Amino acid sequence: MFAAFFLLTGYTVRDLGTLPGGGASVALAINNRGNVAGYAFNAAGVQRAMWWKPSSGVYLEIPTPVIPGSITHAADLNDFDVVVGRMGTSISPSHAFAWCPGCSLLDLGTTSTHESRAFGINNANDVVGQWVTPGTPPLVDAVKWPGASTTRVLMSGFGGRLDWCDAISDIPRAVGTSANLSRIRRAILWDGKKALNLGTLGGANSFGRAFIVRAWPDPYFTQTFVVGESEFPGGGFDTRAFLWTAWMMTDLGTLPGWYGSRAYGINKDLQIVGQAYDSPGGGNHRAVLWDSTGIHDLNDLISDPDWLLGVAYDINDAGQIVGHGTHKGTPRAFLLEP
């Protein structure tokens, strides 16, 4: 399926912790410096956006406004530790934001009452996400904020106005999901010139989650690898993880005897992470890794029996993996280090 670059031997698992007196935490993204973005619950049970620096044991609650009834959520960060996500404000329940340690918080929704959410950022600080225009039904567009500015550029999709963009690369390409006029959703690749429908594994809908653009053997030749999930024939809203490249979508499969899967992250060595689930509608979940030898339950690659790893959300180029599981029954963000 793809080339092998390493020998899979096992991982050390670390609990990233939570806020003082708080409960659950979730890690959603890791950059190539090994720093992490996600969210944790504080002592009052309120979800707050987080940045972790595991190498020094430092973590910070991102200083978003505290609005009663609202949550904050950090979805991604680049290699310069610029973090993006969403927050409640006094005029909207959800505004996209950008922030970095030592920097001021930037509200990308500015003074608008429209809802917005940031899902991805590249190393040029281009931010992507979703912009919602109220109505019946609301119009939901994929959006880019170039250079983490408050200028927004709506990204054309397949006409259904039920779109979002999950990831953007340093090369001008982006990945997400777009609906057509019948509200059928498809994984989409914006290549800087047009929007490409990536198709499905035979079912109706598909969803683009992450991608990597590799320049090989020289910078004038690039190849794009997209991961996500697609419904399969007869599967309803149940999905299988896919890898798309060279105009072909490949079913990544699931754990032996299990039902479905989803892929959320990919690195330069084409290691892919996500989750498998065992029954229609979800059931039990396990964090998984796909490599050249197939699919692996990440629980089989750690030695700590107190952990149950439920979903892996991201992997960096060093092979470090972050996600969500339970440690002694308590929901926690985890970091796996090879």
C-alpha positions as a printed Julia matrix, in Angstrom:
338×3 Matrix{Float64}:
   0.0    0.0    0.0
   2.8    2.42   0.85
   6.5    2.22   1.6
   7.88   1.17   4.97
  10.21   3.62   6.71
  10.58   2.15  10.19
  10.32  -0.97  12.3
   7.27  -0.85  14.54
   8.33  -1.92  18.03
   6.15  -0.14  20.59
   5.4    3.11  22.37
   5.73   4.79  25.72
   2.4    6.31  26.79
   2.17   9.58  28.73
  -0.82  11.17  30.44
  -0.93  14.83  29.39
  -3.1   15.63  32.39
  -5.83  18.2   32.81
  -6.55  21.5   34.55
  -6.34  21.67  38.38
  -9.39  20.0   39.86
 -10.65  19.15  36.39
 -11.65  15.92  34.7
 -11.35  14.79  31.1
  -8.84  16.04  28.55
  -8.43  15.42  24.82
  -5.35  15.95  22.59
  -6.25  16.76  18.98
  -3.01  17.87  17.29
   0.77  17.6   17.65
   3.39  19.61  15.77
   6.9   18.64  14.74
   8.31  20.19  17.93
   6.24  17.71  19.95
   3.86  20.32  21.33
   0.15  19.58  21.57
  -3.22  21.33  21.25
  -6.61  20.19  22.5
  -8.9   20.84  25.43
  -9.46  19.96  29.09
 -12.19  20.46  31.64
 -11.6   22.75  34.62
 -12.8   22.3   38.2
 -16.18  23.8   37.26
 -16.62  21.25  34.49
 -16.14  23.81  31.7
 -14.27  22.82  28.53
 -11.21  25.04  27.94
  -8.73  25.17  25.05
  -5.23  23.91  25.96
  -1.6   23.97  24.79
   0.85  21.39  26.15
   4.67  21.31  25.96
   5.35  17.73  27.1
   9.15  17.99  26.86
   9.18  20.37  29.83
   5.9   19.43  31.52
   4.41  22.85  30.8
   0.77  23.35  29.9
  -1.33  26.47  29.45
  -5.03  27.18  29.36
  -5.43  29.41  26.32
  -6.75  32.77  27.6
 -10.05  32.85  25.73
 -13.03  34.71  27.22
 -15.0   32.91  29.92
 -18.59  33.11  28.71
 -21.26  31.3   30.76
 -22.6   28.32  28.83
 -19.83  28.4   26.19
 -16.84  26.16  25.54
 -13.41  26.68  24.02
 -11.56  24.23  21.84
  -8.05  24.16  20.32
  -8.08  22.17  17.07
  -4.61  22.54  15.53
  -1.19  24.18  15.81
   1.7   24.77  13.45
   5.43  24.25  13.98
   5.73  27.76  15.45
   3.14  26.95  18.13
   0.42  29.15  16.69
  -2.76  27.47  17.92
  -6.2   27.81  16.32
  -9.66  26.8   17.46
 -12.98  28.22  18.54
 -14.3   30.15  21.53
 -17.47  31.76  22.79
 -17.66  35.55  22.83
 -20.14  38.08  24.15
 -21.79  38.33  20.71
 -21.49  34.79  19.33
 -21.35  31.26  20.78
 -18.44  30.4   18.48
 -15.67  32.53  17.0
 -12.48  31.23  15.42
  -9.3   32.29  17.21
  -5.52  32.2   16.82
  -3.03  32.38  19.69
   0.55  31.48  20.56
   2.52  31.43  23.84
   3.53  35.01  24.57
   1.13  36.39  21.95
  -2.2   38.14  22.27
  -5.36  36.23  21.44
  -6.7   37.08  17.97
 -10.46  36.83  17.38
 -10.79  35.83  13.71
 -14.54  36.44  13.81
 -13.88  40.07  14.84
 -17.17  41.86  15.55
 -19.44  39.52  13.58
 -22.38  37.71  15.15
 -21.82  34.93  12.6
 -20.42  31.72  13.99
 -16.97  30.61  12.87
 -14.59  27.79  13.72
 -10.9   27.27  12.93
  -9.78  23.71  12.28
  -6.32  23.93  10.68
  -3.22  26.1   10.22
  -0.02  25.88   8.16
   3.45  27.28   8.81
   2.61  30.47   6.88
  -0.15  31.06   9.49
  -2.92  30.54   6.94
  -5.93  29.37   8.94
  -8.86  27.33   7.63
 -12.2   26.35   9.04
 -15.87  27.16   8.72
 -18.04  30.29   8.47
 -21.78  30.16   9.22
 -24.27  32.64   7.74
 -27.59  32.56   9.64
 -30.7   31.52   7.74
 -33.14  28.64   7.21
 -31.16  26.55   6.66
 -27.95  28.35   7.63
 -25.28  28.65   4.93
 -22.06  26.98   6.02
 -18.92  27.71   4.0
 -15.34  26.56   4.16
 -13.16  29.58   4.87
  -9.52  30.67   4.89
  -8.01  33.48   6.94
  -4.69  34.23   5.14
  -1.77  34.87   7.45
  -3.99  34.54  10.54
  -5.56  37.87   9.6
  -9.15  38.9   10.19
  -9.66  38.92   6.42
 -11.73  35.92   5.42
 -11.91  34.21   2.04
 -14.81  31.84   1.45
 -13.78  28.68  -0.4
 -16.06  27.45  -3.19
 -17.34  23.9   -2.86
 -19.96  21.76  -4.59
 -22.9   24.14  -4.15
 -24.65  22.79  -1.05
 -23.22  25.41   1.34
 -22.63  22.78   4.04
 -18.84  22.84   3.95
 -15.77  22.97   6.13
 -12.0   22.88   5.67
  -9.99  20.74   8.1
  -6.38  21.15   6.99
  -4.07  23.32   4.87
  -0.5   22.63   3.75
   2.42  24.98   3.15
   1.93  24.23  -0.55
  -1.38  25.92  -1.55
  -3.66  22.94  -1.03
  -6.38  22.28   1.5
  -8.66  19.4    2.45
 -12.14  19.2    3.92
 -15.73  18.25   3.15
 -18.31  19.84   0.86
 -21.98  19.14   0.16
 -23.75  19.27  -3.18
 -27.25  20.66  -3.74
 -28.72  17.34  -2.55
 -26.73  17.65   0.7
 -24.55  14.69  -0.21
 -21.14  15.34   1.32
 -17.83  14.47  -0.29
 -14.2   14.74   0.69
 -12.74  17.7   -1.18
  -9.25  18.81  -2.14
  -8.68  22.45  -3.01
  -5.48  22.45  -5.11
  -5.15  26.23  -5.48
  -7.01  26.24  -8.8
 -10.15  24.14  -8.38
 -12.1   21.94  -5.99
 -11.65  18.21  -6.54
 -14.29  15.66  -5.53
 -12.35  12.73  -4.05
 -15.24  10.29  -4.38
 -16.25   7.53  -1.97
 -15.69   3.85  -1.23
 -19.08   3.09  -2.74
 -21.39   4.75  -0.23
 -23.0    8.18  -0.42
 -20.81  10.41   1.77
 -17.11  10.86   2.45
 -15.14  13.21   4.69
 -11.61  14.58   4.21
  -9.71  14.98   7.48
  -5.95  15.41   6.91
  -3.3   15.22   4.22
   0.36  15.43   3.42
   2.01  16.84   0.28
   5.37  15.24  -0.48
   7.87  16.79  -2.89
   9.82  13.82  -4.24
  12.29  13.31  -5.82
  12.49  17.08  -6.35
  10.36  20.1   -5.34
   8.89  20.36  -8.85
   7.09  17.03  -8.45
   4.54  16.71  -5.66
   2.17  13.97  -4.6
  -0.8   14.52  -2.32
  -2.03  11.89   0.16
  -5.43  12.51   1.78
  -6.98  10.52   4.63
 -10.48  10.51   6.06
 -13.48   8.24   6.08
 -16.11   7.17   3.58
 -19.4    5.39   3.85
 -19.32   1.97   2.22
 -22.11   0.24   0.23
 -24.98  -0.64   2.52
 -23.17   0.91   5.47
 -25.53   3.82   6.08
 -23.6    6.41   8.06
 -20.99   3.83   9.07
 -17.58   4.39   7.53
 -14.19   2.99   6.63
 -10.95   4.93   6.73
  -9.46   5.76   3.35
  -6.21   6.87   1.77
  -6.56   8.87  -1.44
  -3.71   9.55  -3.84
  -3.16   9.6   -7.61
  -6.93   9.85  -8.19
  -7.61   6.63  -6.32
  -9.32   6.07  -2.94
  -8.18   2.96  -1.05
 -10.09   1.32   1.81
  -7.68   1.1    4.76
  -9.81  -1.54   6.46
 -10.37  -2.05  10.16
  -9.23  -4.39  12.93
  -9.89  -8.09  12.29
 -13.49  -8.89  13.16
 -14.36  -5.22  13.75
 -16.85  -3.15  11.76
 -15.67   0.33  10.79
 -12.84   2.84  11.02
 -11.92   6.5   10.65
  -8.58   8.15   9.8
  -7.65  11.53  11.26
  -3.9   12.1   10.79
  -0.98  11.3    8.49
   2.75  12.1    8.54
   5.51  12.37   5.93
   6.29   8.65   6.22
   2.63   7.87   5.44
   1.88   6.55   8.9
  -1.84   7.07   9.43
  -3.74   7.22  12.74
  -7.39   7.05  13.67
  -9.82   4.67  15.29
 -11.62   1.38  14.71
 -15.07   0.53  16.05
 -16.71  -2.83  16.49
 -20.39  -2.45  15.61
 -22.81  -0.34  13.53
 -23.24   3.06  15.1
 -19.95   2.94  16.99
 -19.83   0.56  19.93
 -16.34   0.05  21.35
 -13.47   2.11  19.94
  -9.72   1.5   19.69
  -6.94   3.86  18.62
  -5.19   2.44  15.57
  -2.19   2.99  13.32
  -1.87   1.99   9.68
   1.55   1.43   8.14
   3.03  -0.65   5.31
   2.27  -3.86   7.21
  -1.41  -3.08   7.79
  -3.47  -1.94  10.76
  -2.33  -2.07  14.4
  -4.31  -1.66  17.62
  -2.18   0.87  19.53
  -3.23  -0.79  22.79
  -1.14  -3.78  21.72
   1.92  -1.54  21.37
   2.01  -0.16  24.92
   2.9   -1.98  28.14
   0.77  -0.03  30.63
  -2.4   -2.04  31.41
  -4.04   0.97  33.09
  -4.59   2.62  29.72
  -7.29   2.04  27.1
  -6.55   4.1   23.99
  -9.81   4.98  22.25
  -8.86   7.28  19.36
  -5.65   8.65  17.84
  -6.14  12.09  16.33
  -2.74  13.12  15.01
   0.82  11.96  14.31
   3.9   14.1   13.64
   6.91  13.38  11.44
   8.82  11.88  14.4
   6.02   9.33  14.87
   4.64  10.84  18.09
   0.89  10.25  18.39
  -1.78  12.07  20.39
  -5.38  11.27  21.15
  -7.88  10.35  23.8
  -8.3    7.33  26.04
  -8.89   6.36  29.64
  -6.28   5.97  32.36
  -7.56   3.91  35.28
 -11.04   4.66  33.97
 -10.55   8.46  33.83
 -10.76  10.14  30.37
  -7.38  11.62  29.49
  -5.35  13.06  26.64
  -2.41  10.82  25.76
   0.95  11.15  24.04
   2.62   8.09  22.52
   6.37   8.28  21.9
   8.13   5.59  19.82
